[in-house]
DNA sequence: TTGTACGCGTTATCAG
DNA sequence: CTGATAACGCGTACAA
């Protein structure tokens, strides 16, 4: 039965035949020590397999060297990549990431922040439902704990690493309009709890109005519906007359493509589709997805860098929004004179989009 | 300028006019207290906005209520989902997740575990390059810190939440063989550092041999090649004569489909493709991907449950491998009499797979 | 029922 | 150059 208890600096000091203060100085290079005692301490530490207890250090130094991170869900690759980005920045810094996810539940959001705070985190990286009205987030600021938001527009005194969803969505509206689309729709998942989704819709709507186009239909669906193309097909059929759909993320957009095929509609001839995020797989599709390319990992990195900077005594400054880029893909085309979704019924047998786009990509 | 320092139980005790022990007993419901003092303490705690310091508690109780989690990368949705699953199990338990990722680097793996250990984690959930030869992992066991592996076959004294990659890969070989494929390939990413990839190849190879078929070609590619269908197409063309490719994960398999299209090959008529993992998007493709469905989130959940059980004094037991399921998709077909990849050159114009499979799925 | 005092592992202080 | 000691926030044994 091997040793059950932690090896502490006391053990090292005893083994080396010196006081704990000396051992601490040697191991930390934080003060004078004779070459002799230095050797003994180092040897003792090595042979005992000593390592510092972060807990003891945290208590003494009042810095936990820990950063709390809250995201809605790691099952969403966008957030997962952002956390990975933050993790990479923090890797050599001595800071550890304490993570929580809320599953998009605003109540859990706040509980999670409270828990993170009571874990004495030195900083916070947060994406949540309603940062603007979170008492816990304000508490963090009152305790002078720097908070980096991710994915949110900058807020109050909190810095944020984000893309301008409103502007990006306007770009989609422009692309639709340039092709001649008038009857468009915005497909949203978790509209009520996602400011990203709302901002995208707002930008899309604003640009449509600015061009004198009809307001886009706001189509909210459930997670179950998003995952079941058959249901999604039913929903799309209910919204007759749409010639272009802007999905609030790429996964949804791919589901729309699938649903369209199930209804016998061709993409993009019968229905144009655009997504948001720019996930890698979108480029691998038979018909590559038109989308807004963003860099979630860069968001995580920036959030972590900003925080690190503040933690190390530097300024805690808002940086400009991260860039996005429209990716044309092949899911956008001019609407047909008479849209088959307007016609209502009788799905036509799909035609042959494969060749055209395979060549286009080649 | 709001309060800068932490509110401790001393502050509460002073405010309530009692000793710290009494305050502690009240706030923890851990001992007797008169109704009177109870009121005062609770009121004081509330008005001061007191919350316990996890650090102080950890030091005193020798339990950090923290679980360390190491995965190769959160940018891989499989691992991200697993961590999310673990997180969900831990949510109400009082344990926090301290996460690290190694970016598939075996040296960082071990550093990360050492760091986690020095953070006094109470348990460990780990996926790494070489758990079987990790000194740090053994150290954890010597300290009686329970370790749950994820994705690895059970090892030594460590429990693992995993699927039987070897058996699952045999199933792919069976499917290929049943259709009449003889010249097959295994496309691997990070073969050297992923026992999953190796086990899948081993199972695939074993079943091929058991059936008297030629050994499958082992095709290792780089991450850059995986992300660039054009390069992948070049590589596939170099391996002439293959009629079926088993990719070590779904992302790769989707890239293969893309690469095949770029070469003018039809999937599955000219080339059968199978993946591994069972990601959602595979079902949404024009030609749904044949794959092995696994449940990464369930792996994370099981790993966390097993750990929690041990942490709460229960048995620390290996559970049976998690189930997997072959999903037929539409990327598998019998090989053509003369394979176009064997023929060597002259990509033929793609034919019309869309209709056939759209109907099949409807 | 209550409060004092100690120890958890660490580092900073300060006297030797 | 060295080492004893206080302090960090907490829970608990023990004394009142």
XYZ file of N, CA, C and O in Angstrom, chain A residues 1-6 49 51-56 58-59 62 64-66 71-75 77 80-81 83-84 87-88 91 96-103 108 112 114-120 139 141-144 226-230 251 254-255 257-258 261-262 279-281 283-288 349-355 358-359 361-362, chain B residues 1-6 49 51-56 58-59 62 64-66 72-75 77 80-81 83-84 87-88 91 96-103 108 112 114-120 139 141-144 226-230 251 254-258 261-262 279-281 283-288 349-355 358-359 361-362:
688
model
N 0.849 -1.225 0.000
C 0.000 0.000 0.000
C 0.865 1.247 0.000
O 1.521 1.560 0.984
N 0.863 1.969 -1.070
C 1.721 3.151 -1.214
C 1.248 4.301 -0.316
O 0.175 4.243 0.275
N 2.033 5.328 -0.290
C 1.740 6.487 0.560
C 0.363 7.039 0.229
O -0.006 7.187 -0.933
N -0.370 7.351 1.268
C -1.730 7.817 1.034
C -1.831 9.333 1.162
O -2.749 9.939 0.645
N -0.878 9.934 1.869
C -1.021 11.357 2.131
C -0.049 12.166 1.272
O 0.963 11.665 0.812
N -0.416 13.385 1.082
C 0.369 14.286 0.268
C 1.759 14.515 0.864
O 1.931 14.558 2.073
N 9.493 12.986 -4.537
C 8.478 13.257 -5.552
C 7.572 14.400 -5.141
O 6.367 14.389 -5.383
N 5.648 17.878 -4.976
C 5.177 18.993 -5.806
C 4.293 19.889 -4.952
O 3.617 19.416 -4.033
N 4.318 21.165 -5.248
C 3.566 22.115 -4.430
C 2.068 21.841 -4.489
O 1.545 21.385 -5.508
N 1.420 22.141 -3.408
C -0.035 22.067 -3.397
C -0.607 23.402 -3.842
O -0.380 24.435 -3.218
N -1.328 23.349 -4.947
C -1.920 24.579 -5.462
C -2.881 25.165 -4.432
O -3.033 26.379 -4.333
N -3.503 24.314 -3.647
C -4.453 24.804 -2.646
C -3.748 25.631 -1.581
O -4.177 26.747 -1.258
N -2.676 25.089 -1.044
C -1.916 25.823 -0.036
C -1.436 27.158 -0.588
O -1.554 28.198 0.068
N -2.704 28.845 -3.050
C -3.824 29.738 -3.314
C -4.239 30.449 -2.029
O -4.487 31.653 -2.020
N -4.282 29.696 -0.978
C -4.728 30.274 0.286
C -3.748 31.354 0.739
O -4.148 32.430 1.196
N -3.539 34.281 -2.112
C -4.831 34.862 -2.505
C -5.014 34.885 -4.022
O -5.755 35.713 -4.547
N -5.704 31.982 -6.993
C -5.905 30.547 -7.203
C -5.235 30.050 -8.473
O -5.132 28.859 -8.701
N -4.778 30.985 -9.294
C -4.202 30.614 -10.593
C -5.186 29.760 -11.392
O -4.818 28.842 -12.114
N -6.422 30.112 -11.238
C -7.501 29.373 -11.878
C -8.441 30.358 -12.566
O -8.728 31.412 -12.034
N -19.715 28.196 -20.613
C -20.314 28.221 -21.946
C -21.635 27.449 -21.904
O -21.853 26.658 -20.990
N -22.498 27.686 -22.877
C -23.781 26.980 -22.878
C -23.610 25.458 -22.954
O -24.228 24.725 -22.208
N -22.760 25.013 -23.892
C -22.578 23.572 -24.024
C -21.351 23.250 -24.845
O -21.095 23.877 -25.869
N -20.594 22.264 -24.403
C -19.442 21.833 -25.176
C -19.858 20.925 -26.318
O -19.038 20.566 -27.172
N -21.132 20.543 -26.359
C -21.609 19.724 -27.466
C -21.784 20.580 -28.718
O -21.919 20.058 -29.813
N -19.900 22.626 -31.235
C -18.494 22.734 -31.625
C -17.972 24.164 -31.588
O -16.787 24.383 -31.363
N -17.024 24.689 -28.060
C -15.926 23.783 -27.731
C -14.617 24.303 -28.315
O -13.582 24.315 -27.637
N -14.678 24.777 -29.542
C -13.459 25.307 -30.166
C -12.978 26.564 -29.458
O -11.772 26.789 -29.309
N -13.357 27.266 -26.295
C -12.715 26.849 -25.045
C -11.336 26.272 -25.336
O -10.366 26.549 -24.620
N -11.256 25.500 -26.400
C -9.956 24.948 -26.790
C -8.969 26.085 -27.065
O -7.810 26.032 -26.642
N -7.894 27.557 -23.819
C -7.020 26.577 -23.176
C -5.594 26.679 -23.719
O -4.622 26.649 -22.966
N -5.494 26.824 -25.019
C -4.167 26.873 -25.638
C -3.388 28.103 -25.184
O -2.182 28.033 -24.941
N -2.145 27.648 -21.674
C -1.334 26.449 -21.432
C -0.040 26.725 -20.692
O 0.246 26.110 -19.679
N -5.054 27.522 -14.726
C -5.870 26.365 -15.065
C -7.286 26.808 -15.398
O -7.746 27.822 -14.900
N -7.943 26.012 -16.222
C -9.317 26.324 -16.618
C -10.311 25.484 -15.835
O -10.259 24.252 -15.877
N -11.202 26.159 -15.131
C -12.293 25.492 -14.426
C -13.530 25.696 -15.276
O -13.945 26.842 -15.469
N -14.093 24.614 -15.829
C -15.191 24.870 -16.750
C -16.552 24.419 -16.242
O -16.668 23.505 -15.430
N -17.538 25.098 -16.745
C -18.930 24.798 -16.428
C -19.742 24.977 -17.688
O -19.400 25.796 -18.535
N -20.813 24.219 -17.814
C -21.726 24.492 -18.904
C -23.154 24.462 -18.384
O -23.464 23.773 -17.418
N -23.985 25.261 -19.009
C -25.325 25.511 -18.452
C -26.427 24.831 -19.231
O -27.584 24.890 -18.834
N -26.056 24.213 -20.355
C -27.065 23.676 -21.254
C -28.108 24.733 -21.620
O -29.297 24.448 -21.666
N -29.105 28.189 -14.493
C -27.858 27.464 -14.249
C -26.666 28.357 -14.527
O -25.652 28.298 -13.829
N -23.794 28.725 -11.871
C -22.447 28.309 -12.255
C -21.435 29.415 -11.971
O -20.339 29.153 -11.461
N -21.720 31.725 -9.732
C -21.566 31.793 -8.279
C -20.604 30.705 -7.798
O -19.723 30.945 -6.972
N -20.774 29.520 -8.330
C -19.894 28.410 -7.937
C -18.451 28.696 -8.324
O -17.529 28.499 -7.532
N -18.289 29.173 -9.542
C -16.944 29.521 -9.998
C -16.336 30.565 -9.066
O -15.168 30.475 -8.663
N -17.126 31.556 -8.718
C -16.644 32.623 -7.834
C -16.248 32.060 -6.473
O -15.239 32.458 -5.892
N -17.043 31.154 -5.967
C -16.710 30.626 -4.645
C -15.521 29.678 -4.743
O -14.955 29.279 -3.731
N -15.143 29.343 -5.960
C -13.913 28.577 -6.138
C -12.709 29.499 -6.277
O -11.627 29.062 -6.657
N -12.934 30.754 -5.992
C -11.833 31.718 -5.954
C -11.124 31.879 -7.289
O -9.909 32.111 -7.317
N -21.310 40.939 -9.397
C -20.542 40.599 -8.200
C -19.079 40.390 -8.533
O -18.188 40.828 -7.799
N -17.387 41.689 -10.864
C -16.717 42.964 -11.075
C -16.489 43.688 -9.754
O -15.452 44.302 -9.551
N -17.459 43.594 -8.866
C -17.297 44.249 -7.569
C -16.111 43.690 -6.802
O -15.476 44.373 -6.018
N -15.836 42.415 -7.059
C -14.680 41.811 -6.402
C -13.408 42.048 -7.210
O -12.382 41.444 -6.939
N -13.515 42.890 -8.227
C -12.355 43.168 -9.072
C -11.819 41.936 -9.783
O -10.611 41.821 -10.029
N -34.775 20.379 -35.313
C -33.535 20.642 -36.039
C -32.833 19.340 -36.402
O -32.172 19.234 -37.428
N -32.989 18.357 -35.540
C -32.278 17.098 -35.757
C -33.046 16.120 -36.639
O -32.534 15.071 -36.991
N -34.281 16.454 -36.939
C -35.098 15.537 -37.723
C -35.508 16.192 -39.035
O -36.483 16.942 -39.080
N -34.763 15.919 -40.076
C -35.014 16.578 -41.363
C -36.457 16.430 -41.835
O -36.990 17.338 -42.478
N -37.098 15.305 -41.522
C -38.483 15.118 -41.946
C -39.374 16.200 -41.338
O -40.226 16.786 -42.017
N -25.075 24.046 -38.866
C -25.707 22.747 -38.686
C -27.156 22.796 -39.161
O -27.627 21.913 -39.893
N -27.370 22.911 -42.923
C -27.186 21.591 -43.542
C -28.459 20.769 -43.396
O -28.866 20.050 -44.311
N -29.092 20.908 -42.236
C -30.374 20.217 -42.043
C -31.418 20.723 -43.034
O -32.234 19.957 -43.542
N -30.796 21.859 -46.033
C -30.478 21.242 -47.329
C -31.090 19.854 -47.413
O -31.700 19.464 -48.408
N -30.906 19.123 -46.323
C -31.440 17.756 -46.283
C -32.968 17.782 -46.396
O -33.564 17.016 -47.165
N -34.150 18.445 -49.854
C -34.073 17.248 -50.710
C -35.251 16.322 -50.448
O -35.826 15.736 -51.358
N -35.607 16.206 -49.160
C -36.727 15.334 -48.814
C -38.021 15.828 -49.438
O -38.925 15.046 -49.728
N -18.332 26.254 -40.322
C -17.701 24.996 -39.923
C -17.065 24.303 -41.126
O -17.513 24.446 -42.263
N -16.017 23.572 -40.811
C -15.196 22.919 -41.835
C -16.014 22.025 -42.763
O -15.840 22.033 -43.984
N -16.905 21.270 -42.192
C -17.655 20.298 -42.986
C -18.499 20.964 -44.065
O -18.758 20.379 -45.116
N -17.640 22.980 -46.137
C -16.871 23.029 -47.383
C -16.780 21.671 -48.068
O -16.407 21.579 -49.233
N -17.073 20.624 -47.295
C -16.900 19.262 -47.821
C -18.178 18.727 -48.458
O -18.181 17.648 -49.033
N -19.252 19.452 -48.324
C -20.520 18.944 -48.821
C -20.524 18.889 -50.337
O -19.796 19.604 -51.005
N -21.386 18.044 -50.842
C -21.612 17.937 -52.270
C -21.855 19.336 -52.838
O -21.208 19.766 -53.791
N -22.783 20.051 -52.200
C -23.018 21.447 -52.543
C -22.515 22.276 -51.373
O -23.201 22.408 -50.366
N -21.333 22.846 -51.512
C -20.728 23.553 -50.368
C -21.640 24.658 -49.855
O -22.288 25.357 -50.637
N -39.128 15.549 -58.988
C -37.936 14.727 -58.773
C -36.697 15.610 -58.849
O -36.595 16.472 -59.704
N -35.773 15.399 -57.929
C -34.564 16.217 -57.917
C -33.823 16.097 -59.237
O -33.858 15.071 -59.898
N -33.181 17.160 -59.609
C -32.380 17.108 -60.828
C -30.936 16.765 -60.486
O -30.668 16.095 -59.510
N -30.027 17.239 -61.273
C -28.650 16.783 -61.148
C -27.692 17.914 -60.775
O -26.964 18.419 -61.621
N -27.678 18.301 -59.544
C -26.795 19.400 -59.168
C -25.339 18.949 -59.065
O -24.428 19.734 -59.200
N -25.142 17.661 -58.879
C -23.804 17.172 -58.556
C -22.764 17.605 -59.579
O -21.745 18.196 -59.237
N -23.032 17.330 -60.823
C -22.035 17.588 -61.851
C -21.628 19.053 -61.872
O -20.458 19.394 -61.757
N -19.566 19.931 -58.841
C -18.299 19.208 -58.796
C -17.307 19.892 -59.732
O -16.154 20.127 -59.379
N -17.778 20.289 -60.869
C -16.904 20.952 -61.819
C -16.504 22.328 -61.312
O -15.353 22.725 -61.352
N -16.136 23.275 -58.419
C -15.120 23.200 -57.359
C -13.781 22.708 -57.874
O -12.745 23.018 -57.329
N -13.856 21.836 -58.881
C -12.623 21.247 -59.369
C -11.684 22.324 -59.811
O -10.545 22.383 -59.493
N -15.818 52.650 -4.949
C -14.970 51.425 -5.037
C -15.474 50.334 -4.087
O -15.363 50.453 -2.881
N -16.011 49.297 -4.620
C -16.618 48.245 -3.798
C -15.544 47.437 -3.068
O -14.358 47.592 -3.312
N -16.044 46.560 -2.209
C -15.137 45.741 -1.389
C -14.173 44.969 -2.274
O -14.562 44.385 -3.273
N -12.933 44.968 -1.872
C -11.940 44.330 -2.702
C -11.570 42.953 -2.159
O -11.072 42.108 -2.874
N -11.795 42.758 -0.881
C -11.334 41.503 -0.274
C -12.504 40.569 -0.027
O -13.651 40.971 0.080
N -12.166 39.321 0.037
C -13.146 38.288 0.231
C -13.860 38.427 1.577
O -13.261 38.844 2.570
N -23.400 38.919 1.718
C -23.168 38.198 0.474
C -22.059 37.162 0.618
O -21.258 36.944 -0.271
N -20.024 33.754 0.796
C -20.022 32.376 0.294
C -18.695 31.735 0.673
O -17.671 32.419 0.766
N -18.734 30.456 0.914
C -17.546 29.755 1.382
C -16.423 29.834 0.358
O -16.674 29.846 -0.851
N -15.226 29.852 0.853
C -14.070 29.772 -0.027
C -13.719 28.309 -0.236
O -13.405 27.577 0.704
N -13.813 27.895 -1.494
C -13.491 26.505 -1.804
C -12.046 26.189 -1.417
O -11.737 25.071 -1.010
N -11.191 27.189 -1.505
C -9.788 26.966 -1.174
C -9.614 26.638 0.310
O -8.960 25.653 0.663
N -10.220 27.454 1.134
C -10.135 27.195 2.573
C -10.679 25.827 2.920
O -10.077 25.062 3.683
N -10.960 23.262 0.955
C -10.119 22.200 0.394
C -8.931 21.935 1.305
O -8.582 20.790 1.587
N -8.344 22.987 1.773
C -7.157 22.840 2.602
C -7.506 22.117 3.899
O -6.767 21.237 4.353
N -9.055 18.449 3.024
C -8.219 17.607 2.162
C -8.989 17.039 0.976
O -8.624 16.001 0.426
N -10.570 18.626 -2.609
C -10.703 19.867 -3.372
C -12.059 19.973 -4.061
O -12.405 21.009 -4.592
N -12.809 18.878 -4.048
C -14.088 18.840 -4.775
C -13.892 19.223 -6.242
O -14.722 19.886 -6.855
N -12.780 18.809 -6.747
C -12.397 19.135 -8.109
C -11.952 17.868 -8.824
O -11.272 17.034 -8.244
N -7.317 15.079 -25.612
C -6.388 15.595 -26.625
C -6.764 16.987 -27.112
O -5.923 17.865 -27.200
N -8.036 17.188 -27.420
C -8.442 18.502 -27.915
C -9.954 18.656 -27.877
O -10.692 17.740 -28.230
N -10.400 19.817 -27.461
C -11.836 20.087 -27.483
C -12.299 20.480 -28.872
O -13.491 20.622 -29.117
N -11.355 20.666 -29.790
C -11.746 20.981 -31.161
C -12.250 19.728 -31.864
O -12.846 19.812 -32.923
N -15.003 17.185 -31.844
C -16.337 17.118 -31.235
C -16.553 15.862 -30.404
O -17.327 15.875 -29.449
N -15.122 16.734 -27.099
C -15.907 17.821 -26.524
C -17.230 17.293 -25.974
O -17.646 17.642 -24.869
N -17.870 16.413 -26.740
C -19.137 15.849 -26.269
C -18.942 14.991 -25.030
O -19.780 14.968 -24.128
N -16.652 15.392 -22.736
C -16.457 16.290 -21.590
C -17.795 16.892 -21.174
O -18.102 17.000 -19.984
N -18.592 17.254 -22.168
C -19.917 17.784 -21.861
C -20.733 16.755 -21.071
O -21.405 17.094 -20.095
N -19.455 16.639 -17.580
C -19.881 17.881 -16.927
C -21.323 17.772 -16.431
O -21.646 18.175 -15.313
N -22.169 17.198 -17.270
C -23.586 17.100 -16.901
C -23.786 16.205 -15.678
O -24.593 16.501 -14.808
N -22.721 18.006 -12.567
C -23.354 19.296 -12.322
C -23.896 19.457 -10.909
O -23.582 20.414 -10.230
N -16.264 20.174 -9.338
C -15.969 21.033 -10.475
C -14.991 20.341 -11.406
O -14.204 19.509 -10.972
N -15.063 20.703 -12.661
C -14.177 20.107 -13.658
C -13.016 21.031 -13.980
O -13.224 22.163 -14.421
N -11.821 20.537 -13.775
C -10.620 21.277 -14.157
C -10.121 20.633 -15.437
O -9.759 19.453 -15.439
N -10.127 21.367 -16.546
C -9.780 20.688 -17.787
C -8.458 21.127 -18.390
O -7.997 22.252 -18.197
N -7.892 20.193 -19.118
C -6.639 20.418 -19.824
C -6.730 19.720 -21.164
O -7.402 18.708 -21.295
N -6.039 20.258 -22.147
C -5.942 19.507 -23.389
C -4.507 19.546 -23.876
O -3.771 20.499 -23.620
N -4.123 18.492 -24.554
C -2.697 18.301 -24.867
C -2.370 18.534 -26.324
O -1.218 18.469 -26.712
N -3.409 18.749 -27.128
C -3.212 18.819 -28.566
C -2.472 17.586 -29.099
O -1.600 17.702 -29.942
N 3.002 16.739 -23.354
C 2.067 17.646 -22.680
C 1.066 16.855 -21.851
O 0.681 17.267 -20.761
N 0.431 17.781 -18.089
C -0.919 18.198 -17.707
C -1.413 17.393 -16.509
O -2.022 17.938 -15.581
N 0.434 15.985 -14.259
C 1.202 16.447 -13.094
C 0.596 17.734 -12.546
O 0.423 17.893 -11.331
N 0.261 18.640 -13.453
C -0.340 19.911 -13.028
C -1.678 19.678 -12.335
O -1.953 20.240 -11.276
N -2.485 18.831 -12.945
C -3.779 18.511 -12.354
C -3.581 17.932 -10.951
O -4.280 18.291 -9.995
N -2.619 17.048 -10.830
C -2.335 16.413 -9.543
C -1.902 17.458 -8.521
O -2.321 17.413 -7.360
N -1.077 18.390 -8.947
C -0.603 19.388 -7.987
C -1.717 20.384 -7.682
O -1.603 21.176 -6.753
N -2.800 20.313 -8.450
C -3.979 21.102 -8.117
C -4.912 20.342 -7.185
O -6.048 20.738 -6.968
N -4.386 19.242 -6.663
C -5.122 18.490 -5.641
C -6.462 17.962 -6.120
O -7.411 17.892 -5.329
N 1.428 7.579 -10.595
C 1.510 8.401 -9.389
C 0.122 8.657 -8.817
O -0.086 8.604 -7.608
N -2.472 6.859 -9.038
C -2.970 5.671 -8.350
C -2.275 5.489 -7.011
O -2.891 5.111 -6.021
N -0.980 5.779 -6.984
C -0.252 5.631 -5.723
C -0.797 6.562 -4.662
O -0.740 6.263 -3.471
N -1.319 7.673 -5.112
C -1.922 8.598 -4.148
C -3.379 8.257 -3.873
O -4.102 9.058 -3.275
N -3.807 7.126 -4.391
C -5.198 6.704 -4.213
C -6.200 7.672 -4.821
O -7.296 7.852 -4.303
N -5.947 16.065 -44.450
C -7.332 15.725 -44.141
C -8.270 16.889 -44.438
O -9.418 16.708 -44.822
N -7.750 18.096 -44.262
C -8.599 19.273 -44.426
C -8.641 19.772 -45.859
O -9.371 20.693 -46.166
N -7.802 19.218 -46.708
C -7.734 19.692 -48.085
C -8.112 18.582 -49.053
O -7.279 17.751 -49.416
N -9.366 18.545 -49.459
C -9.856 17.456 -50.299
C -9.011 17.245 -51.548
O -8.850 16.105 -51.994
N -8.458 18.320 -52.105
C -7.638 18.177 -53.310
C -6.431 17.272 -53.026
O -6.106 16.378 -53.809
N -15.298 12.593 -39.936
C -14.839 13.791 -40.637
C -13.973 13.407 -41.832
O -14.151 13.908 -42.944
N -16.042 11.963 -44.611
C -16.730 12.978 -45.411
C -15.741 13.642 -46.362
O -16.055 13.936 -47.517
N -14.524 13.849 -45.874
C -13.484 14.403 -46.739
C -13.189 13.448 -47.895
O -12.933 13.880 -49.023
N -13.235 12.163 -47.625
C -13.010 11.170 -48.687
C -14.109 11.272 -49.744
O -13.838 11.227 -50.942
N -15.344 11.418 -49.295
C -16.442 11.579 -50.256
C -16.180 12.768 -51.165
O -16.336 12.707 -52.385
N -15.764 13.850 -50.526
C -15.470 15.059 -51.290
C -14.327 14.807 -52.281
O -14.415 15.176 -53.463
N -15.402 12.845 -55.245
C -16.120 13.661 -56.233
C -15.152 14.473 -57.071
O -15.316 14.632 -58.272
N -14.120 14.991 -56.399
C -13.136 15.788 -57.127
C -12.420 14.961 -58.190
O -11.984 15.480 -59.214
N -21.239 10.858 -36.172
C -21.657 12.246 -35.944
C -22.960 12.539 -36.680
O -23.264 11.951 -37.702
N -23.699 13.464 -36.076
C -25.038 13.800 -36.551
C -25.052 14.199 -38.031
O -25.924 13.785 -38.796
N -24.091 15.010 -38.414
C -24.090 15.544 -39.772
C -23.991 14.437 -40.816
O -24.486 14.592 -41.930
N -25.676 11.949 -41.095
C -27.024 11.550 -41.510
C -27.665 12.584 -42.420
O -28.669 12.310 -43.081
N -27.115 13.783 -42.404
C -27.726 14.876 -43.162
C -27.171 14.988 -44.567
O -27.651 15.799 -45.354
N -26.135 14.249 -44.854
C -25.494 14.384 -46.151
C -26.399 13.913 -47.279
O -27.304 13.097 -47.062
N -26.112 14.415 -48.454
C -26.806 13.989 -49.648
C -26.777 12.461 -49.703
O -27.815 11.803 -49.855
N -25.585 11.903 -49.567
C -25.437 10.460 -49.467
C -25.026 10.153 -48.035
O -23.861 10.301 -47.671
N -25.980 9.744 -47.212
C -25.682 9.568 -45.787
C -24.522 8.607 -45.584
O -24.389 7.608 -46.291
N -17.292 11.593 -65.804
C -18.236 12.558 -65.209
C -19.127 11.851 -64.198
O -19.570 10.728 -64.447
N -19.361 12.483 -63.075
C -20.196 11.859 -62.042
C -21.583 11.559 -62.587
O -22.095 12.256 -63.450
N -22.172 10.523 -62.083
C -23.535 10.197 -62.513
C -24.537 10.797 -61.532
O -24.283 11.805 -60.918
N -25.645 10.183 -61.378
C -26.748 10.806 -60.640
C -27.139 10.030 -59.390
O -28.144 9.327 -59.381
N -26.368 10.142 -58.356
C -26.723 9.411 -57.140
C -27.862 10.069 -56.376
O -28.578 9.427 -55.629
N -28.076 11.338 -56.580
C -28.997 12.099 -55.740
C -30.386 11.479 -55.686
O -30.924 11.206 -54.622
N -30.952 11.243 -56.822
C -32.330 10.762 -56.874
C -32.489 9.473 -56.105
O -33.303 9.357 -55.207
N -32.226 10.014 -52.352
C -33.289 10.863 -51.828
C -34.543 10.016 -51.648
O -35.212 10.071 -50.620
N -34.812 9.167 -52.624
C -35.993 8.320 -52.543
C -35.826 7.281 -51.445
O -36.705 7.045 -50.636
N -34.278 7.460 -48.771
C -34.452 8.014 -47.434
C -35.883 8.459 -47.156
O -36.335 8.496 -46.027
N -36.567 8.903 -48.203
C -37.905 9.429 -48.012
C -38.786 8.374 -47.402
O -39.390 8.510 -46.396
